[in-house]
Amino acid sequence: MPKTALQFRHNGRDAAIFVDGGMSLLAALRDEVGDHSPKLGCGQGGCGACTVLVDGEPVLSCITLAESVAGKLIETADGLKNGPDLHPLQTAFMENFAAQCGYCTPGMLMAAKALIDRNPAPSRVEVVEAISGNICRCTGYEPIINAILAAAGRVERRA
Ligand code: FES
Ligand code: FES
């Protein structure tokens, strides 16, 4: 099968790869770019483990055609830290014990980043809404919600 040349920005760098027709963005990132931070969960758009940002918007990369991101800006959890410095979301996830197995975490982080990039002071309801497509089988969600609120500088006290 002929391959198609594809170029985009990946975490601040130019990426140039070849993809098969019909290849998902998730497969392209993991297998061709070598970025394993987006995870394959359900592979059907139902769990959010594969969430990345395309031009700042959260996208389920398992059901996004790789060819559709030509020339666009892709952000993944692998690009969150700045040298040795963690992104505030990563620090808050650690401090709030918001990860156990960690499989959902890259997708959670990216869904949260999309939220606080456009809304630096989200409400708890807005946080819940932002991660409503991301499934976690471990933490019970409260630590994740608290971490996102902490990262946004808005820790809410539960009654
Ligand atoms: S792996 Fe993409 S939504 Fe589950
Ligand atoms: S930390 Fe295990 S699925 Fe979320």
PDB file of C-alpha atoms and ligand atoms in Angstrom:
ATOM      1  CA  MET A   1       0.000   0.000   0.000  1.00  0.00           C
ATOM      2  CA  PRO A   2       1.478   3.405  -0.936  1.00  0.00           C
ATOM      3  CA  LYS A   3       2.351   5.654   1.951  1.00  0.00           C
ATOM      4  CA  THR A   4       1.558   9.350   2.232  1.00  0.00           C
ATOM      5  CA  ALA A   5       4.011  11.979   3.435  1.00  0.00           C
ATOM      6  CA  LEU A   6       2.662  13.909   6.397  1.00  0.00           C
ATOM      7  CA  GLN A   7       4.062  16.933   8.190  1.00  0.00           C
ATOM      8  CA  PHE A   8       2.854  18.636  11.346  1.00  0.00           C
ATOM      9  CA  ARG A   9       4.142  20.294  14.495  1.00  0.00           C
ATOM     10  CA  HIS A  10       4.612  17.898  17.381  1.00  0.00           C
ATOM     11  CA  ASN A  11       5.232  19.368  20.818  1.00  0.00           C
ATOM     12  CA  GLY A  12       7.019  22.372  19.352  1.00  0.00           C
ATOM     13  CA  ARG A  13       9.035  20.495  16.754  1.00  0.00           C
ATOM     14  CA  ASP A  14       8.474  19.696  13.093  1.00  0.00           C
ATOM     15  CA  ALA A  15       7.436  16.111  12.443  1.00  0.00           C
ATOM     16  CA  ALA A  16       7.706  14.540   8.991  1.00  0.00           C
ATOM     17  CA  ILE A  17       6.529  10.953   8.632  1.00  0.00           C
ATOM     18  CA  PHE A  18       4.968   8.545   6.165  1.00  0.00           C
ATOM     19  CA  VAL A  19       1.581   7.055   6.970  1.00  0.00           C
ATOM     20  CA  ASP A  20      -0.576   4.319   5.496  1.00  0.00           C
ATOM     21  CA  GLY A  21      -3.998   5.266   4.199  1.00  0.00           C
ATOM     22  CA  GLY A  22      -6.480   5.112   7.056  1.00  0.00           C
ATOM     23  CA  MET A  23      -3.815   5.176   9.761  1.00  0.00           C
ATOM     24  CA  SER A  24      -5.029   6.743  12.977  1.00  0.00           C
ATOM     25  CA  LEU A  25      -3.311   9.732  14.521  1.00  0.00           C
ATOM     26  CA  LEU A  26      -2.657   7.558  17.577  1.00  0.00           C
ATOM     27  CA  ALA A  27      -0.808   4.953  15.534  1.00  0.00           C
ATOM     28  CA  ALA A  28       1.109   7.643  13.673  1.00  0.00           C
ATOM     29  CA  LEU A  29       2.241   9.283  16.911  1.00  0.00           C
ATOM     30  CA  ARG A  30       3.198   6.045  18.618  1.00  0.00           C
ATOM     31  CA  ASP A  31       4.613   4.037  15.707  1.00  0.00           C
ATOM     32  CA  GLU A  32       6.025   6.680  13.373  1.00  0.00           C
ATOM     33  CA  VAL A  33       6.868   9.637  15.636  1.00  0.00           C
ATOM     34  CA  GLY A  34       7.859   7.482  18.627  1.00  0.00           C
ATOM     35  CA  ASP A  35       5.713   9.371  21.126  1.00  0.00           C
ATOM     36  CA  HIS A  36       4.177   6.694  23.342  1.00  0.00           C
ATOM     37  CA  SER A  37       2.454   9.080  25.737  1.00  0.00           C
ATOM     38  CA  PRO A  38      -0.980   8.831  24.057  1.00  0.00           C
ATOM     39  CA  LYS A  39      -2.375   5.447  25.127  1.00  0.00           C
ATOM     40  CA  LEU A  40      -4.439   2.890  23.275  1.00  0.00           C
ATOM     41  CA  GLY A  41      -7.386   2.003  25.464  1.00  0.00           C
ATOM     42  CA  CYS A  42     -10.632   1.082  23.756  1.00  0.00           C
ATOM     43  CA  GLY A  43      -9.562   2.144  20.270  1.00  0.00           C
ATOM     44  CA  GLN A  44     -13.168   3.141  19.613  1.00  0.00           C
ATOM     45  CA  GLY A  45     -13.502   6.683  20.935  1.00  0.00           C
ATOM     46  CA  GLY A  46     -14.969   5.678  24.269  1.00  0.00           C
ATOM     47  CA  CYS A  47     -12.281   6.051  26.945  1.00  0.00           C
ATOM     48  CA  GLY A  48     -10.136   9.145  26.314  1.00  0.00           C
ATOM     49  CA  ALA A  49      -6.793   7.431  26.956  1.00  0.00           C
ATOM     50  CA  CYS A  50      -5.597   8.564  23.527  1.00  0.00           C
ATOM     51  CA  THR A  51      -6.533  12.256  23.982  1.00  0.00           C
ATOM     52  CA  VAL A  52      -4.150  14.736  22.370  1.00  0.00           C
ATOM     53  CA  LEU A  53      -4.593  18.373  21.420  1.00  0.00           C
ATOM     54  CA  VAL A  54      -4.914  19.414  17.779  1.00  0.00           C
ATOM     55  CA  ASP A  55      -4.591  23.176  17.440  1.00  0.00           C
ATOM     56  CA  GLY A  56      -5.466  23.393  21.142  1.00  0.00           C
ATOM     57  CA  GLU A  57      -8.599  21.274  21.008  1.00  0.00           C
ATOM     58  CA  PRO A  58      -8.824  17.837  22.648  1.00  0.00           C
ATOM     59  CA  VAL A  59      -9.137  15.063  20.095  1.00  0.00           C
ATOM     60  CA  LEU A  60      -9.474  11.302  20.404  1.00  0.00           C
ATOM     61  CA  SER A  61      -6.458  10.275  18.378  1.00  0.00           C
ATOM     62  CA  CYS A  62      -7.599   6.646  17.983  1.00  0.00           C
ATOM     63  CA  ILE A  63     -10.499   7.751  15.789  1.00  0.00           C
ATOM     64  CA  THR A  64      -8.751  10.674  14.078  1.00  0.00           C
ATOM     65  CA  LEU A  65      -7.174  10.097  10.688  1.00  0.00           C
ATOM     66  CA  ALA A  66      -3.487  10.914  10.755  1.00  0.00           C
ATOM     67  CA  GLU A  67      -3.731  12.646   7.389  1.00  0.00           C
ATOM     68  CA  SER A  68      -6.275  15.099   8.811  1.00  0.00           C
ATOM     69  CA  VAL A  69      -3.636  16.818  10.967  1.00  0.00           C
ATOM     70  CA  ALA A  70      -1.358  17.931   8.125  1.00  0.00           C
ATOM     71  CA  GLY A  71       0.147  21.294   9.031  1.00  0.00           C
ATOM     72  CA  LYS A  72      -1.506  21.374  12.446  1.00  0.00           C
ATOM     73  CA  LEU A  73      -0.118  21.710  15.949  1.00  0.00           C
ATOM     74  CA  ILE A  74      -0.199  18.486  17.957  1.00  0.00           C
ATOM     75  CA  GLU A  75       0.363  18.515  21.706  1.00  0.00           C
ATOM     76  CA  THR A  76       0.747  15.373  23.773  1.00  0.00           C
ATOM     77  CA  ALA A  77       1.556  14.630  27.389  1.00  0.00           C
ATOM     78  CA  ASP A  78       5.142  13.972  26.346  1.00  0.00           C
ATOM     79  CA  GLY A  79       5.529  17.665  25.598  1.00  0.00           C
ATOM     80  CA  LEU A  80       4.094  19.023  28.846  1.00  0.00           C
ATOM     81  CA  LYS A  81       7.299  19.339  30.799  1.00  0.00           C
ATOM     82  CA  ASN A  82       9.749  22.115  30.034  1.00  0.00           C
ATOM     83  CA  GLY A  83      13.214  20.615  30.366  1.00  0.00           C
ATOM     84  CA  PRO A  84      13.422  19.366  33.947  1.00  0.00           C
ATOM     85  CA  ASP A  85      10.382  21.405  34.987  1.00  0.00           C
ATOM     86  CA  LEU A  86       7.054  19.618  35.163  1.00  0.00           C
ATOM     87  CA  HIS A  87       3.911  21.318  33.920  1.00  0.00           C
ATOM     88  CA  PRO A  88       1.749  22.553  36.839  1.00  0.00           C
ATOM     89  CA  LEU A  89      -0.807  19.879  35.937  1.00  0.00           C
ATOM     90  CA  GLN A  90       1.797  17.142  36.293  1.00  0.00           C
ATOM     91  CA  THR A  91       2.916  18.512  39.663  1.00  0.00           C
ATOM     92  CA  ALA A  92      -0.680  18.770  40.857  1.00  0.00           C
ATOM     93  CA  PHE A  93      -1.440  15.205  39.760  1.00  0.00           C
ATOM     94  CA  MET A  94       1.497  13.981  41.841  1.00  0.00           C
ATOM     95  CA  GLU A  95       0.632  16.086  44.880  1.00  0.00           C
ATOM     96  CA  ASN A  96      -3.020  15.022  44.789  1.00  0.00           C
ATOM     97  CA  PHE A  97      -2.309  11.315  44.148  1.00  0.00           C
ATOM     98  CA  ALA A  98      -4.328  11.609  40.950  1.00  0.00           C
ATOM     99  CA  ALA A  99      -2.756   8.590  39.274  1.00  0.00           C
ATOM    100  CA  GLN A 100      -2.540   4.961  40.270  1.00  0.00           C
ATOM    101  CA  CYS A 101      -1.831   2.732  37.272  1.00  0.00           C
ATOM    102  CA  GLY A 102      -1.400   5.909  35.225  1.00  0.00           C
ATOM    103  CA  TYR A 103      -2.892   4.549  32.035  1.00  0.00           C
ATOM    104  CA  CYS A 104      -5.551   7.251  31.782  1.00  0.00           C
ATOM    105  CA  THR A 105      -3.224   9.998  32.968  1.00  0.00           C
ATOM    106  CA  PRO A 106      -1.820  11.295  29.656  1.00  0.00           C
ATOM    107  CA  GLY A 107      -5.319  11.679  28.277  1.00  0.00           C
ATOM    108  CA  MET A 108      -6.562  13.285  31.478  1.00  0.00           C
ATOM    109  CA  LEU A 109      -3.669  15.730  31.447  1.00  0.00           C
ATOM    110  CA  MET A 110      -4.365  16.795  27.891  1.00  0.00           C
ATOM    111  CA  ALA A 111      -8.116  17.186  28.437  1.00  0.00           C
ATOM    112  CA  ALA A 112      -7.283  19.281  31.497  1.00  0.00           C
ATOM    113  CA  LYS A 113      -4.712  21.347  29.627  1.00  0.00           C
ATOM    114  CA  ALA A 114      -7.245  22.203  26.949  1.00  0.00           C
ATOM    115  CA  LEU A 115      -9.584  23.406  29.677  1.00  0.00           C
ATOM    116  CA  ILE A 116      -7.203  25.563  31.698  1.00  0.00           C
ATOM    117  CA  ASP A 117      -5.564  26.995  28.582  1.00  0.00           C
ATOM    118  CA  ARG A 118      -8.890  28.553  27.650  1.00  0.00           C
ATOM    119  CA  ASN A 119     -10.297  28.940  31.166  1.00  0.00           C
ATOM    120  CA  PRO A 120      -7.592  29.464  33.810  1.00  0.00           C
ATOM    121  CA  ALA A 121     -10.105  29.478  36.676  1.00  0.00           C
ATOM    122  CA  PRO A 122     -12.576  26.677  35.948  1.00  0.00           C
ATOM    123  CA  SER A 123     -15.312  25.641  38.333  1.00  0.00           C
ATOM    124  CA  ARG A 124     -15.545  22.078  39.615  1.00  0.00           C
ATOM    125  CA  VAL A 125     -18.457  21.518  37.244  1.00  0.00           C
ATOM    126  CA  GLU A 126     -16.399  22.752  34.313  1.00  0.00           C
ATOM    127  CA  VAL A 127     -13.565  20.414  35.265  1.00  0.00           C
ATOM    128  CA  VAL A 128     -15.945  17.460  35.494  1.00  0.00           C
ATOM    129  CA  GLU A 129     -17.369  18.363  32.111  1.00  0.00           C
ATOM    130  CA  ALA A 130     -13.904  18.696  30.562  1.00  0.00           C
ATOM    131  CA  ILE A 131     -12.866  15.178  31.602  1.00  0.00           C
ATOM    132  CA  SER A 132     -16.266  13.582  31.088  1.00  0.00           C
ATOM    133  CA  GLY A 133     -14.945  11.624  28.108  1.00  0.00           C
ATOM    134  CA  ASN A 134     -11.942  10.292  30.007  1.00  0.00           C
ATOM    135  CA  ILE A 135     -12.390   7.057  31.934  1.00  0.00           C
ATOM    136  CA  CYS A 136     -10.287   6.191  34.986  1.00  0.00           C
ATOM    137  CA  ARG A 137     -10.623   2.735  36.519  1.00  0.00           C
ATOM    138  CA  CYS A 138      -8.451   3.489  39.551  1.00  0.00           C
ATOM    139  CA  THR A 139      -8.782   6.808  41.332  1.00  0.00           C
ATOM    140  CA  GLY A 140     -12.502   7.443  41.562  1.00  0.00           C
ATOM    141  CA  TYR A 141     -12.045  10.836  39.847  1.00  0.00           C
ATOM    142  CA  GLU A 142     -12.001  13.074  42.950  1.00  0.00           C
ATOM    143  CA  PRO A 143      -8.180  13.225  43.143  1.00  0.00           C
ATOM    144  CA  ILE A 144      -8.066  14.012  39.436  1.00  0.00           C
ATOM    145  CA  ILE A 145     -10.638  16.783  39.740  1.00  0.00           C
ATOM    146  CA  ASN A 146      -8.821  18.210  42.761  1.00  0.00           C
ATOM    147  CA  ALA A 147      -5.522  18.106  40.915  1.00  0.00           C
ATOM    148  CA  ILE A 148      -6.914  20.014  37.963  1.00  0.00           C
ATOM    149  CA  LEU A 149      -8.459  22.611  40.260  1.00  0.00           C
ATOM    150  CA  ALA A 150      -5.178  22.899  42.155  1.00  0.00           C
ATOM    151  CA  ALA A 151      -3.270  23.365  38.924  1.00  0.00           C
ATOM    152  CA  ALA A 152      -5.671  26.089  37.949  1.00  0.00           C
ATOM    153  CA  GLY A 153      -5.157  27.730  41.330  1.00  0.00           C
ATOM    154  CA  ARG A 154      -8.715  27.019  42.384  1.00  0.00           C
ATOM    155  CA  VAL A 155      -8.711  24.276  44.989  1.00  0.00           C
ATOM    156  CA  GLU A 156     -12.228  23.799  46.228  1.00  0.00           C
ATOM    157  CA  ARG A 157     -12.978  22.410  49.666  1.00  0.00           C
ATOM    158  CA  ARG A 158     -15.507  19.662  49.722  1.00  0.00           C
ATOM    159  CA  ALA A 159     -18.153  19.942  52.379  1.00  0.00           C
TER     160      ALA A 159
HETATM  161  S1  FES B   1      -8.311   4.650  22.946  1.00  0.00           S
HETATM  162 FE1  FES B   1      -9.155   6.406  22.002  1.00  0.00          FE
HETATM  163  S2  FES B   1     -10.984   6.787  23.090  1.00  0.00           S
HETATM  164 FE2  FES B   1     -10.246   4.906  23.934  1.00  0.00          FE
HETATM  165  S1  FES B   2      -5.034   5.820  37.149  1.00  0.00           S
HETATM  166 FE1  FES B   2      -5.489   3.811  36.405  1.00  0.00          FE
HETATM  167  S2  FES B   2      -7.029   4.155  34.913  1.00  0.00           S
HETATM  168 FE2  FES B   2      -6.713   6.089  35.793  1.00  0.00          FE
END
